[in-house]
Amino acid sequence: MNYVPGTASLIDDIDKKHLVLLRDGRTLIGYLRSIDQFANLVFHQTVERIHVGKKFGDIPRGIFIVRGENVVLLGEMDVDKPCDTILQQVSIEEILEEQRLQQQAKQETEKVKMQVLKDRGLSIPKADNLDEY
Amino acid sequence: MFDLSAHKTISLIQGQAEDMESEWTIEAQWPENGGSWSDTENEAGMDSDLLQAMAEEDEEINIFNEETFGMEPLPSTPPPNTDPKPLSPSTSPPSPPRQRPQYLPQYPARAAQWQRIRGPRWRGGLGRGQMFDDPAVMRIVEGRPSLMSVDSAIVDCGHAVYRNTSLDNVRAKTSISFGCRWRGFMFPPNRPCPSTPRPLTPKIMQLRFGADSPRPSPFYSPSTNRVYGDPVTQLHPQHKRLLSQKQHLKSQGSDPYCNLMTTKEKEWIIRLQMIQLQMNFRLASHLSSQRRTSQKLMHTSSGLSVFHIEGSLGQVAVSTCYSPRRAISAVNAELKDTRQQRLEILSKIEKLFIVLLEVEETERMKTPVSSEAEDAMLLEKIQRKVEHIYSELQHHDSLDSGTEFLPVLSVSKGKKLLARLLPFLKNDSAIKILHIIASNLPTVMSKDTEETLPVLYLPLRNVIGGLTFSQLIKVLRDLTSSESLSTLECLSLACQNKFGLTLLYALLSHGEKLLSSGVPLEPSIGDFETWTDIIFQVAGQLSQCSLVEPLLLPSNLLTLFCRYLDKRTVHQLKSNLE
């Protein structure tokens, strides 16, 4: 029941299973148990899901308290719907390995790109540093 | 809010720990003095039974706290078994502290057990310690735990519990002390650890967590040989309640953790959000109203106080004070008219063009097979439309009759329109147009920026071909006599322009044709003189100035010149013409 019609509130999302994407890129899935006025979230039975390509792996995390400002988006998940219709669940080791490989490949391309730019006298600051400016 | 959430979170952790099937559960000891909580929400609107239960629980909590934390700061002495408050067996269940001595020896055993369990289970690590520095992962993967595993506070709290007893490895303690702090783990105050928090006095608690937070009894570290014994029986009464509740509910199948956030809390947040909404709404409306008033101010002021000084380029207004450029670029009234006129003419031409297309279409329908009646009908239709176009094009605001088609001629589309219309026009009308063009040739030529005049050449030549000698002379006279320019100037201008020159040639050529045809010319008085005059002048012009390439060079021109001029001049002309 929406206490304040015409507005969006997290009140109705309490005790439901949610997926939250954080600013650092992590995806957490858990039951939203509590909120506050800053949209800080308390998640129960949280699972960190790592996606690499079509595979994913879950790491159980327990209880998470997420500071509101770090949330990119939050959405309710259908408890009944299976997630493995298109995606394939794999073990943690496998997914971490995949992630590592992905990161590696990314870093290599980034390195090559930076080198090419450097040769041409350009330097583009990396996105993760931009917050400092 | 912090307090309640923490409270519930603790119960969650307990449940969680159980879910994970670890050999131990953490023992959360949030120092609570139930009586000093300013927690009005729980008290209001509850029936007496619940209140009674709460009161009982509060009692238990008090006892538990005192037993656990005591009043003495000395950690080394074992806790006194004598309670300051006498326990009446009737009001409360047997207090945990009584059982504590029994558990005292058990703890090390449990710890050892825990460690033992951890050891063999986790000995078979995958050797990828670098990757799995995440204990949550490790727990699953059964990797080897490392000291750097600080990801899960749960794991490290367990560590801490164990290590605390040995009083060594300050570093590990440092990293986890921060995480575990809020759970009320006690640290010996004489630890030389920089991140160990100071004992939190009630005042500090108030500062840190707000005025409404619970004021706990001072954080004093229990002795190292204090029991963190059997978790289940050593539970805080509230946790015990919640645990039993949960267990009960779980058997029923519903979500045992639901409604951790009470209605009161939800309403509190909603109230806050409403306040925020109100603020936002008020702010937004205030801003928009400000904007509106400023706009109004701008509009009303600019209408009245536009000040134009006679003969100046621009005009002064309130708005131009803020943007001076606008004052200078103010549009002249006359210029505006011209632009407006041009647009009007253009639109008129567009409309008439459609009519012209209809005319041409109708013309095409006139096949040789069609009967006379049909032909006549079509012809009539054509004529009607043509006249309509003609009259429309002729219509002009100004009174002087010589400038009728000029606006149309200044637009290139208008020229095209006229060119296509000319074949349909009656002779008189066509001649009239020719006259207009001839008399205004300099103007027409100067306005022909896109060089569309040549389209008019062929139709005009056809018209010229139908002229009588007198009419021709008239045209020539028009061409050479202009208000502002002398004949020579007119002619020279004509010679500079492709169309003009070609038109001139066409006229002369036709004259020559007429003269040499032998047809009785019926000239008017002075025609021949004009004719010869013009010939000489033209010849003079042609020989002197540079000529542009004409559209068409009539073949009989030289013959014409031969008749009037001497051989030398003719030769010169010839060379010039080629």
XYZ file of C-alpha atoms in Angstrom:
711
model
C 0.000 0.000 0.000
C 1.446 3.282 -1.005
C 1.069 5.682 1.832
C 1.951 8.601 -0.334
C 0.204 8.234 -3.697
C 1.949 9.838 -6.589
C 5.383 9.343 -5.130
C 7.983 6.644 -5.117
C 8.874 5.081 -1.835
C 10.863 2.114 -0.741
C 8.336 1.272 1.945
C 6.512 -1.052 -0.371
C 9.688 -2.894 -1.164
C 10.329 -4.033 2.365
C 10.674 -7.778 2.864
C 10.877 -8.414 -0.836
C 13.706 -9.841 -2.805
C 15.668 -7.180 -4.608
C 18.560 -6.726 -6.872
C 20.713 -3.706 -6.262
C 23.481 -2.368 -8.403
C 26.127 -0.424 -6.554
C 28.321 2.332 -7.779
C 31.384 0.157 -7.648
C 29.716 -2.219 -10.076
C 28.734 -4.938 -7.672
C 25.391 -6.620 -7.956
C 23.748 -7.743 -4.763
C 20.595 -9.745 -4.392
C 18.827 -9.989 -1.106
C 15.743 -9.370 0.919
C 15.276 -5.730 1.745
C 14.603 -5.561 5.423
C 14.968 -1.988 6.422
C 15.453 1.475 5.013
C 15.869 4.994 6.260
C 15.449 8.507 4.982
C 18.744 8.404 3.084
C 17.733 5.199 1.346
C 20.358 3.285 3.245
C 19.370 -0.320 2.806
C 19.581 -3.375 4.966
C 19.714 -6.572 2.985
C 19.203 -10.017 4.382
C 20.490 -13.277 2.905
C 22.479 -11.257 0.489
C 24.209 -12.813 -2.402
C 26.768 -11.120 -4.545
C 26.241 -12.157 -8.113
C 29.094 -11.895 -10.536
C 28.244 -11.894 -14.203
C 30.729 -12.685 -16.903
C 29.237 -13.108 -20.325
C 26.369 -15.523 -20.014
C 27.653 -17.136 -16.863
C 27.127 -16.049 -13.330
C 28.170 -17.120 -9.901
C 26.767 -16.366 -6.491
C 28.725 -15.611 -3.364
C 26.647 -15.656 -0.230
C 27.314 -12.586 1.841
C 24.898 -12.599 4.686
C 23.702 -9.222 5.792
C 24.576 -6.080 3.970
C 24.032 -2.505 4.902
C 24.346 -0.329 1.867
C 24.801 3.382 2.177
C 22.158 5.097 0.118
C 24.452 7.230 -1.955
C 26.178 4.182 -3.393
C 23.085 2.762 -4.976
C 22.757 3.073 -8.709
C 19.529 1.196 -9.072
C 17.330 -1.132 -7.170
C 14.688 -3.466 -8.452
C 12.399 -6.127 -7.180
C 13.070 -9.677 -8.212
C 10.602 -12.377 -8.916
C 11.269 -15.088 -6.386
C 9.642 -17.797 -8.410
C 11.111 -17.066 -11.796
C 14.226 -19.082 -12.481
C 17.290 -17.164 -13.482
C 18.913 -19.857 -15.502
C 16.813 -19.677 -18.642
C 19.382 -17.667 -20.541
C 22.108 -17.375 -17.951
C 24.107 -20.278 -16.762
C 25.045 -20.603 -13.139
C 28.544 -21.804 -12.486
C 30.655 -22.373 -9.437
C 32.376 -19.553 -7.664
C 35.846 -20.542 -8.677
C 34.839 -20.647 -12.270
C 33.156 -17.293 -12.268
C 35.998 -15.657 -10.427
C 38.383 -17.108 -12.917
C 36.268 -15.797 -15.760
C 36.136 -12.433 -14.135
C 39.850 -12.386 -13.704
C 40.345 -13.203 -17.368
C 37.886 -10.548 -18.380
C 39.642 -7.968 -16.252
C 42.946 -8.998 -17.677
C 41.767 -8.688 -21.244
C 40.250 -5.327 -20.472
C 43.425 -4.093 -18.889
C 45.451 -5.183 -21.828
C 43.279 -3.393 -24.334
C 43.291 -0.363 -22.078
C 47.050 -0.472 -21.921
C 47.355 -0.678 -25.672
C 44.908 2.168 -26.064
C 46.788 4.361 -23.620
C 50.026 3.635 -25.375
C 48.583 4.573 -28.724
C 47.149 7.761 -27.299
C 50.415 8.573 -25.624
C 52.218 8.192 -28.917
C 49.893 10.742 -30.361
C 50.349 13.069 -27.488
C 46.895 12.647 -25.972
C 46.103 11.650 -22.458
C 42.614 10.873 -21.314
C 42.035 10.595 -17.555
C 40.486 7.375 -16.416
C 36.877 7.528 -15.355
C 37.526 6.328 -11.838
C 39.667 9.352 -11.144
C 37.068 11.823 -12.219
C 35.366 11.923 -8.873
C 38.367 13.677 -7.493
C 37.996 16.645 -9.805
C 16.753 4.234 14.040
C 20.277 3.087 14.277
C 19.632 1.366 17.517
C 16.625 -0.577 16.403
C 18.176 -1.622 13.149
C 21.295 -2.790 14.866
C 19.221 -4.676 17.299
C 17.387 -6.491 14.624
C 20.401 -6.962 12.525
C 21.988 -8.814 15.340
C 19.121 -11.240 15.400
C 19.488 -11.595 11.671
C 23.104 -12.455 12.050
C 22.258 -15.081 14.540
C 19.774 -16.604 12.236
C 22.234 -16.247 9.409
C 24.921 -17.995 11.322
C 22.581 -20.798 11.963
C 21.710 -20.937 8.325
C 25.291 -21.242 7.409
C 25.670 -24.162 9.725
C 28.785 -22.965 11.377
C 29.833 -24.467 14.592
C 29.513 -21.252 16.386
C 27.323 -18.292 16.417
C 28.481 -14.924 17.366
C 27.344 -13.499 20.500
C 26.190 -10.043 20.008
C 26.190 -8.041 23.103
C 24.707 -4.709 22.504
C 24.831 -2.945 25.774
C 21.330 -1.966 26.492
C 19.827 -0.438 29.410
C 16.269 -0.891 28.376
C 15.007 1.612 30.843
C 17.001 4.502 29.501
C 15.978 4.071 25.933
C 13.884 6.913 24.582
C 12.018 4.472 22.542
C 8.501 5.728 22.721
C 7.349 4.017 19.570
C 7.325 0.602 20.974
C 5.403 1.547 24.014
C 2.506 3.382 22.493
C -0.463 1.449 21.326
C 0.302 -1.948 22.725
C -1.918 -4.020 24.866
C -1.124 -4.803 28.402
C -0.045 -8.371 27.737
C 2.661 -7.279 25.425
C 3.655 -4.570 27.838
C 3.937 -7.141 30.550
C 6.112 -9.302 28.343
C 8.213 -6.314 27.443
C 8.616 -5.376 31.044
C 9.712 -8.855 31.887
C 12.140 -8.826 29.075
C 13.460 -5.493 30.192
C 14.082 -6.962 33.556
C 15.955 -9.804 32.048
C 17.909 -7.399 29.891
C 18.931 -5.399 32.908
C 20.091 -8.460 34.694
C 21.875 -9.740 31.693
C 23.664 -6.466 31.158
C 24.791 -6.215 34.689
C 25.946 -9.714 34.704
C 27.777 -9.353 31.487
C 29.327 -6.008 31.912
C 29.228 -5.376 35.572
C 30.116 -2.139 37.252
C 33.832 -2.646 37.961
C 36.393 -1.608 35.393
C 38.798 -4.351 36.344
C 38.880 -6.989 33.717
C 41.123 -9.400 35.447
C 38.982 -10.328 38.371
C 36.419 -12.893 37.696
C 32.901 -11.651 37.657
C 31.165 -11.692 40.953
C 28.463 -14.152 41.090
C 26.433 -12.126 43.468
C 23.967 -10.009 41.597
C 23.096 -6.603 42.855
C 19.490 -7.305 42.041
C 17.972 -10.316 43.691
C 16.378 -12.557 41.212
C 12.959 -13.829 41.985
C 12.452 -17.086 40.269
C 8.845 -16.293 39.680
C 9.374 -13.265 37.490
C 12.180 -14.350 35.270
C 13.740 -17.462 33.896
C 17.034 -18.539 35.386
C 19.569 -15.972 34.502
C 22.370 -16.985 32.243
C 25.144 -15.807 34.516
C 24.358 -18.527 36.970
C 25.164 -21.017 34.364
C 28.248 -19.282 33.361
C 30.766 -20.935 35.648
C 29.696 -24.215 34.249
C 30.515 -23.038 30.807
C 33.750 -21.505 31.691
C 35.794 -24.556 31.018
C 33.758 -25.319 27.996
C 34.726 -22.298 26.050
C 38.317 -23.130 25.327
C 37.120 -26.552 24.355
C 34.633 -25.035 22.042
C 37.204 -22.713 20.669
C 39.532 -25.528 20.101
C 36.766 -27.497 18.600
C 36.002 -24.608 16.340
C 39.569 -24.333 15.332
C 39.849 -28.041 14.872
C 36.832 -27.999 12.713
C 38.098 -25.181 10.725
C 41.472 -26.764 10.281
C 40.736 -30.046 8.604
C 37.827 -28.763 6.683
C 39.764 -26.008 5.238
C 43.064 -27.634 4.867
C 42.221 -28.840 1.440
C 42.502 -25.436 -0.111
C 42.808 -25.015 -3.799
C 46.018 -23.143 -3.408
C 44.590 -20.095 -5.005
C 44.933 -18.023 -1.941
C 45.494 -14.914 -3.980
C 42.128 -15.126 -5.679
C 40.101 -16.122 -2.744
C 40.990 -13.520 -0.256
C 37.318 -13.267 0.359
C 36.258 -15.435 3.242
C 32.716 -15.646 2.063
C 34.080 -17.213 -1.047
C 36.468 -19.329 0.871
C 33.809 -20.673 3.030
C 32.257 -22.060 -0.076
C 35.343 -23.020 -1.870
C 37.093 -24.446 1.165
C 40.223 -22.575 0.534
C 42.803 -21.816 3.066
C 41.897 -18.874 5.259
C 44.375 -16.099 5.342
C 45.028 -13.289 7.674
C 43.974 -10.840 5.042
C 40.506 -12.241 5.112
C 38.742 -9.267 6.482
C 35.855 -9.325 4.108
C 33.401 -10.921 6.414
C 33.187 -9.470 9.819
C 31.582 -12.658 10.982
C 34.621 -14.720 10.280
C 36.939 -12.323 11.913
C 34.800 -11.904 14.921
C 35.192 -15.565 15.369
C 38.889 -15.107 14.918
C 38.873 -12.321 17.380
C 37.050 -14.367 19.908
C 39.635 -17.024 19.676
C 42.614 -14.803 19.482
C 41.464 -12.537 22.196
C 42.040 -15.243 24.644
C 45.634 -15.532 23.688
C 46.220 -11.788 23.830
C 48.515 -11.799 20.900
C 48.487 -10.750 17.281
C 47.568 -7.183 17.751
C 47.449 -6.612 14.076
C 44.633 -8.981 13.355
C 42.808 -7.513 16.221
C 43.266 -4.034 14.860
C 41.707 -4.791 11.552
C 38.666 -6.407 12.993
C 38.212 -4.369 16.062
C 36.650 -1.659 14.029
C 34.189 -3.966 12.402
C 33.261 -5.735 15.520
C 33.089 -2.768 17.691
C 29.474 -2.020 17.414
C 28.630 -5.515 18.382
C 29.997 -4.769 21.743
C 33.034 -6.852 21.770
C 35.123 -5.884 24.627
C 38.669 -4.877 24.301
C 41.069 -4.774 27.140
C 41.700 -1.141 27.740
C 45.378 -1.646 28.122
C 45.794 -2.775 24.567
C 48.315 -0.662 22.701
C 46.208 -0.699 19.653
C 45.641 2.580 17.904
C 42.334 1.711 16.430
C 40.886 0.283 19.557
C 38.148 2.643 20.479
C 38.214 4.363 23.749
C 35.820 3.080 26.221
C 32.615 4.593 25.138
C 31.159 6.598 27.916
C 27.512 7.471 27.773
C 28.421 10.980 26.782
C 30.440 9.795 23.849
C 27.648 7.485 22.844
C 25.294 10.422 22.916
C 27.574 12.451 20.717
C 28.167 9.707 18.303
C 24.786 8.211 17.929
C 22.534 11.070 18.758
C 20.521 12.192 21.664
C 17.981 9.456 21.419
C 20.365 6.632 21.343
C 20.596 4.288 24.206
C 23.007 5.137 26.895
C 24.852 2.058 27.615
C 26.872 1.200 30.562
C 30.511 1.821 29.940
C 32.303 -0.493 27.689
C 34.479 -2.344 29.951
C 36.254 -5.281 28.777
C 35.382 -8.417 30.441
C 38.194 -10.495 31.650
C 39.889 -12.678 29.201
C 38.675 -15.653 30.974
C 35.144 -14.408 30.836
C 32.914 -16.784 29.132
C 31.694 -16.305 25.663
C 30.075 -19.503 26.248
C 27.296 -21.456 24.827
C 25.626 -18.964 22.563
C 22.135 -20.226 22.824
C 21.718 -19.983 26.518
C 23.928 -16.952 26.836
C 21.660 -14.987 24.555
C 20.374 -11.565 25.237
C 16.757 -11.967 26.223
C 15.450 -10.046 23.269
C 17.433 -12.176 20.944
C 16.233 -15.236 22.649
C 12.701 -14.114 22.080
C 13.251 -13.323 18.447
C 15.035 -16.567 17.890
C 12.227 -18.578 19.377
C 9.779 -16.517 17.400
C 11.664 -17.190 14.254
C 11.887 -20.867 14.925
C 8.220 -20.990 15.572
C 7.379 -19.121 12.447
C 9.746 -21.060 10.299
C 7.839 -24.155 11.072
C 4.804 -22.390 9.758
C 6.492 -21.682 6.422
C 6.149 -17.927 6.228
C 8.993 -15.495 6.047
C 10.443 -15.573 9.516
C 12.244 -12.317 9.077
C 9.372 -10.281 7.893
C 8.212 -7.190 9.706
C 11.583 -6.486 11.147
C 10.793 -2.950 10.169
C 7.795 -2.053 12.202
C 4.869 0.026 11.056
C 5.992 2.787 13.352
C 9.317 2.949 11.619
C 7.699 2.943 8.223
C 5.415 5.750 9.198
C 8.339 7.688 10.509
C 10.096 7.454 7.199
C 6.947 8.349 5.315
C 6.556 11.408 7.494
C 10.103 12.441 6.701
C 9.519 11.921 2.993
C 6.390 14.019 3.129
C 8.323 16.808 4.737
C 10.964 16.511 2.029
C 8.264 16.596 -0.628
C 6.721 19.665 0.874
C 10.053 21.389 0.922
C 10.753 20.454 -2.674
C 7.328 21.513 -3.798
C 7.571 24.832 -2.049
C 11.006 25.444 -3.445
C 9.967 24.536 -6.981
C 6.864 26.679 -6.888
C 8.828 29.539 -5.453
C 11.389 29.314 -8.220
C 8.782 29.094 -10.952
C 6.874 32.020 -9.554
C 10.064 34.026 -9.486
C 10.694 33.156 -13.085
C 7.174 34.123 -14.085
C 7.345 37.493 -12.423
C 10.655 38.288 -14.025
C 9.296 37.304 -17.423
C 6.230 39.448 -16.935
C 8.426 42.303 -15.993
C 10.447 41.867 -19.149
C 7.458 41.624 -21.455
C 5.457 44.522 -20.097
C 8.364 46.880 -19.927
C 9.595 46.253 -23.479
C 6.184 47.009 -25.002
C 5.850 50.471 -23.621
C 9.246 51.950 -23.449
C 10.765 51.367 -26.834
C 12.399 54.597 -27.678
C 13.421 55.381 -31.188
C 15.458 58.441 -31.927
C 14.767 59.945 -35.301
C 17.381 59.077 -37.863
C 19.219 56.680 -35.617
C 20.024 53.163 -36.518
C 18.590 51.403 -33.549
C 16.101 51.720 -30.772
C 16.445 51.788 -27.034
C 14.371 49.650 -24.733
C 14.638 48.147 -21.278
C 15.703 44.868 -22.804
C 18.433 46.511 -24.797
C 20.007 47.704 -21.576
C 20.792 44.117 -20.798
C 21.622 43.117 -24.352
C 22.971 46.146 -26.230
C 23.515 44.301 -29.471
C 19.815 44.019 -29.971
C 19.442 47.759 -30.069
C 21.768 48.134 -32.994
C 20.455 45.276 -35.005
C 16.941 46.606 -34.830
C 15.287 46.164 -38.179
C 14.487 49.164 -40.346
C 10.798 49.450 -41.106
C 11.297 49.849 -44.826
C 13.498 46.850 -45.177
C 10.935 44.798 -43.421
C 8.427 45.814 -46.008
C 10.625 44.753 -48.865
C 11.117 41.377 -47.357
C 7.438 41.114 -46.704
C 6.688 42.128 -50.282
C 9.054 39.597 -51.641
C 7.420 36.885 -49.636
C 4.030 37.941 -50.856
C 5.120 37.896 -54.443
C 6.688 34.540 -53.999
C 3.561 33.058 -52.577
C 1.545 34.557 -55.404
C 3.885 33.095 -57.951
C 3.649 29.708 -56.338
C -0.110 29.740 -56.547
C -0.125 30.896 -60.143
C 2.387 28.270 -61.065
C -0.091 25.629 -60.127
C -2.617 27.231 -62.423
C -0.022 27.316 -65.176
C 0.606 23.632 -64.733
C -3.081 23.039 -65.140
C -3.020 25.110 -68.295
C -0.180 23.087 -69.726
C -1.938 19.899 -68.771
C -5.065 21.010 -70.537
C -2.999 21.918 -73.559
C -1.586 18.447 -73.695
C -5.084 17.028 -73.629
C -5.823 18.736 -76.889
C -5.073 15.886 -79.234
C -5.667 15.961 -82.987
C -8.331 13.317 -82.520
C -10.513 15.335 -80.241
C -13.496 17.030 -81.711
C -13.857 20.691 -82.270
C -16.305 21.172 -79.478
C -13.928 19.610 -77.023
C -11.126 21.671 -78.400
C -13.078 24.818 -77.998
C -13.992 23.944 -74.473
C -10.428 23.238 -73.554
C -9.264 26.357 -75.239
C -11.732 28.401 -73.348
C -10.559 26.858 -70.119
C -6.999 27.639 -70.971
C -7.744 31.188 -71.842
C -9.590 31.765 -68.642
C -6.737 30.562 -66.577
C -4.148 32.383 -68.578
C -5.987 35.600 -68.190
C -6.278 34.985 -64.527
C -2.555 34.512 -64.221
C -1.850 37.523 -66.340
C -4.086 39.791 -64.377
C -2.659 38.522 -61.140
C 0.869 39.121 -62.289
C -0.020 42.510 -63.568
C -1.646 43.639 -60.422
C 0.560 46.066 -58.647
C 0.103 48.437 -55.818
C 1.895 51.395 -57.273
C 0.187 53.678 -59.775
C 2.808 53.940 -62.480
C 1.937 51.646 -65.307
C 5.386 50.902 -66.538
C 6.412 48.724 -63.672
C 3.667 46.206 -63.638
C 5.429 42.914 -64.039
C 8.657 43.995 -62.470
C 8.203 42.454 -59.031
C 7.506 39.186 -60.726
C 10.536 39.603 -62.905
C 12.748 40.187 -59.919
C 12.071 36.670 -58.707
C 13.643 33.893 -60.725
C 10.619 31.687 -60.362
C 8.541 34.539 -61.642
C 10.698 34.701 -64.748
C 10.239 31.019 -65.317
C 6.552 31.428 -64.876
C 6.388 34.233 -67.390
C 8.516 32.321 -69.847
C 6.090 29.436 -69.787
C 3.094 31.694 -69.825
C 4.140 33.773 -72.833
C 3.250 31.142 -75.444
C -0.313 31.115 -74.158
C -0.747 34.845 -74.039
C -2.529 36.869 -76.642
C -0.337 39.003 -78.799
C -1.162 42.257 -77.100
C -0.415 40.950 -73.692
C 2.813 39.405 -74.861
C 3.929 42.583 -76.497
C 3.113 44.459 -73.364
C 5.418 42.234 -71.436
C 8.101 42.699 -73.999
C 7.724 46.405 -73.678
C 8.017 46.271 -69.972
C 11.140 44.225 -70.153
C 12.685 46.414 -72.781
C 12.010 49.646 -70.981
C 13.205 48.307 -67.673
C 16.014 46.254 -69.027
C 18.757 47.694 -66.803
C 16.716 47.089 -63.656
C 15.702 43.647 -64.757
C 19.252 42.758 -65.643
C 20.667 44.046 -62.400
C 18.156 42.080 -60.358
C 18.898 38.882 -62.212
C 21.332 37.509 -59.686
C 20.637 33.911 -60.502
C 20.846 34.431 -64.256
C 17.463 33.020 -65.043
C 16.708 35.667 -67.652
C 17.841 33.439 -70.531
C 14.721 31.350 -70.003
C 12.771 34.304 -71.243
C 14.792 34.635 -74.383
C 13.116 32.078 -76.576
C 9.552 33.032 -75.808
C 10.456 36.673 -76.270
C 12.091 35.955 -79.549
C 8.919 34.329 -80.693
C 7.058 37.419 -79.663
C 9.555 39.592 -81.465
C 9.083 37.454 -84.520
C 5.486 38.554 -84.616
C 6.188 42.254 -84.335
C 5.485 44.726 -87.037
C 8.098 47.230 -87.918
C 6.469 49.978 -85.940
C 6.085 47.804 -82.943
C 9.680 46.817 -83.258
C 10.796 50.384 -83.383
C 8.730 51.099 -80.328
C 10.433 48.341 -78.472
C 13.799 49.545 -79.589
C 12.964 52.994 -78.476
C 11.953 51.681 -75.115
C 15.139 49.829 -74.865
C 17.299 52.780 -75.621
C 15.438 55.439 -73.721
C 15.482 55.194 -70.013
C 14.724 57.817 -67.407
C 18.049 57.885 -65.750
C 20.418 56.584 -68.402
C 21.366 57.845 -71.809
C 20.989 55.709 -74.863
C 24.633 54.901 -74.917
C 24.583 53.820 -71.344
C 21.555 51.674 -71.925
C 23.164 50.065 -74.871
C 26.438 49.476 -73.142
C 24.676 47.904 -70.238
C 22.773 45.735 -72.596
C 25.963 44.696 -74.265
C 27.469 43.658 -70.964
C 24.616 41.282 -70.249
C 24.066 38.045 -72.068
C 20.363 38.345 -72.144
C 20.404 42.012 -72.993
C 22.783 41.555 -75.856
C 20.928 38.609 -77.226
C 17.656 40.462 -76.988
C 19.191 43.358 -78.867
C 20.496 41.074 -81.533
C 17.111 39.451 -81.825
C 15.446 42.786 -82.296
C 17.923 43.929 -84.898
C 17.762 40.645 -86.662
C 14.042 40.824 -86.891
C 14.237 44.333 -88.200
C 16.646 43.233 -90.853
C 14.406 40.377 -91.744
C 11.500 42.702 -92.111
C 13.482 45.109 -94.224
C 14.861 42.496 -96.491
C 11.666 40.578 -96.845
C 10.094 43.037 -99.138
C 6.825 43.051 -97.273
C 5.254 46.485 -97.096
C 6.314 47.783 -93.708
C 3.768 50.530 -93.038
C 6.102 52.454 -90.892
C 5.127 55.379 -88.796
C 6.772 58.719 -89.027
C 10.304 58.749 -87.813
C 10.625 55.046 -87.690
C 13.350 54.768 -90.152
C 15.342 57.500 -88.560
C 15.124 55.818 -85.248
C 16.107 52.644 -86.883
C 19.200 53.982 -88.523
C 20.103 55.856 -85.399
C 19.962 52.786 -83.368
C 21.935 50.846 -85.902
C 24.746 53.316 -85.771
C 24.751 53.528 -82.045
C 24.712 49.826 -81.648
C 27.469 49.455 -84.142
C 29.492 51.993 -82.270
C 28.924 50.203 -78.997
C 29.654 46.829 -80.369
C 32.900 47.901 -81.869
C 34.111 49.723 -78.799
C 33.290 47.775 -75.697
C 33.911 44.172 -74.908
C 31.055 41.928 -75.610
C 29.776 38.984 -73.708
C 28.975 35.774 -75.387
C 25.420 36.001 -76.608
C 22.970 33.186 -76.300
C 22.388 33.230 -79.990
C 24.026 35.146 -82.768
C 21.632 35.804 -85.639
C 23.139 35.240 -88.992
C 21.752 38.292 -90.689
C 23.332 40.840 -88.409
C 26.370 41.363 -90.471
C 24.283 41.817 -93.539
C 22.415 44.471 -91.664
C 25.536 46.286 -90.696
C 26.960 45.997 -94.170
C 24.076 47.970 -95.513
C 24.656 50.903 -93.286
C 28.278 50.946 -92.424
C 31.512 51.057 -94.259
C 33.577 48.056 -94.852
C 36.185 48.845 -92.275
C 33.712 49.160 -89.453
C 32.024 46.023 -90.568
C 35.274 44.176 -90.429
C 35.907 45.444 -86.979
C 32.448 44.424 -85.889
C 32.904 41.058 -87.407
C 36.029 40.407 -85.503
C 34.430 41.647 -82.348
C 31.384 39.531 -82.735
C 33.398 36.403 -83.127
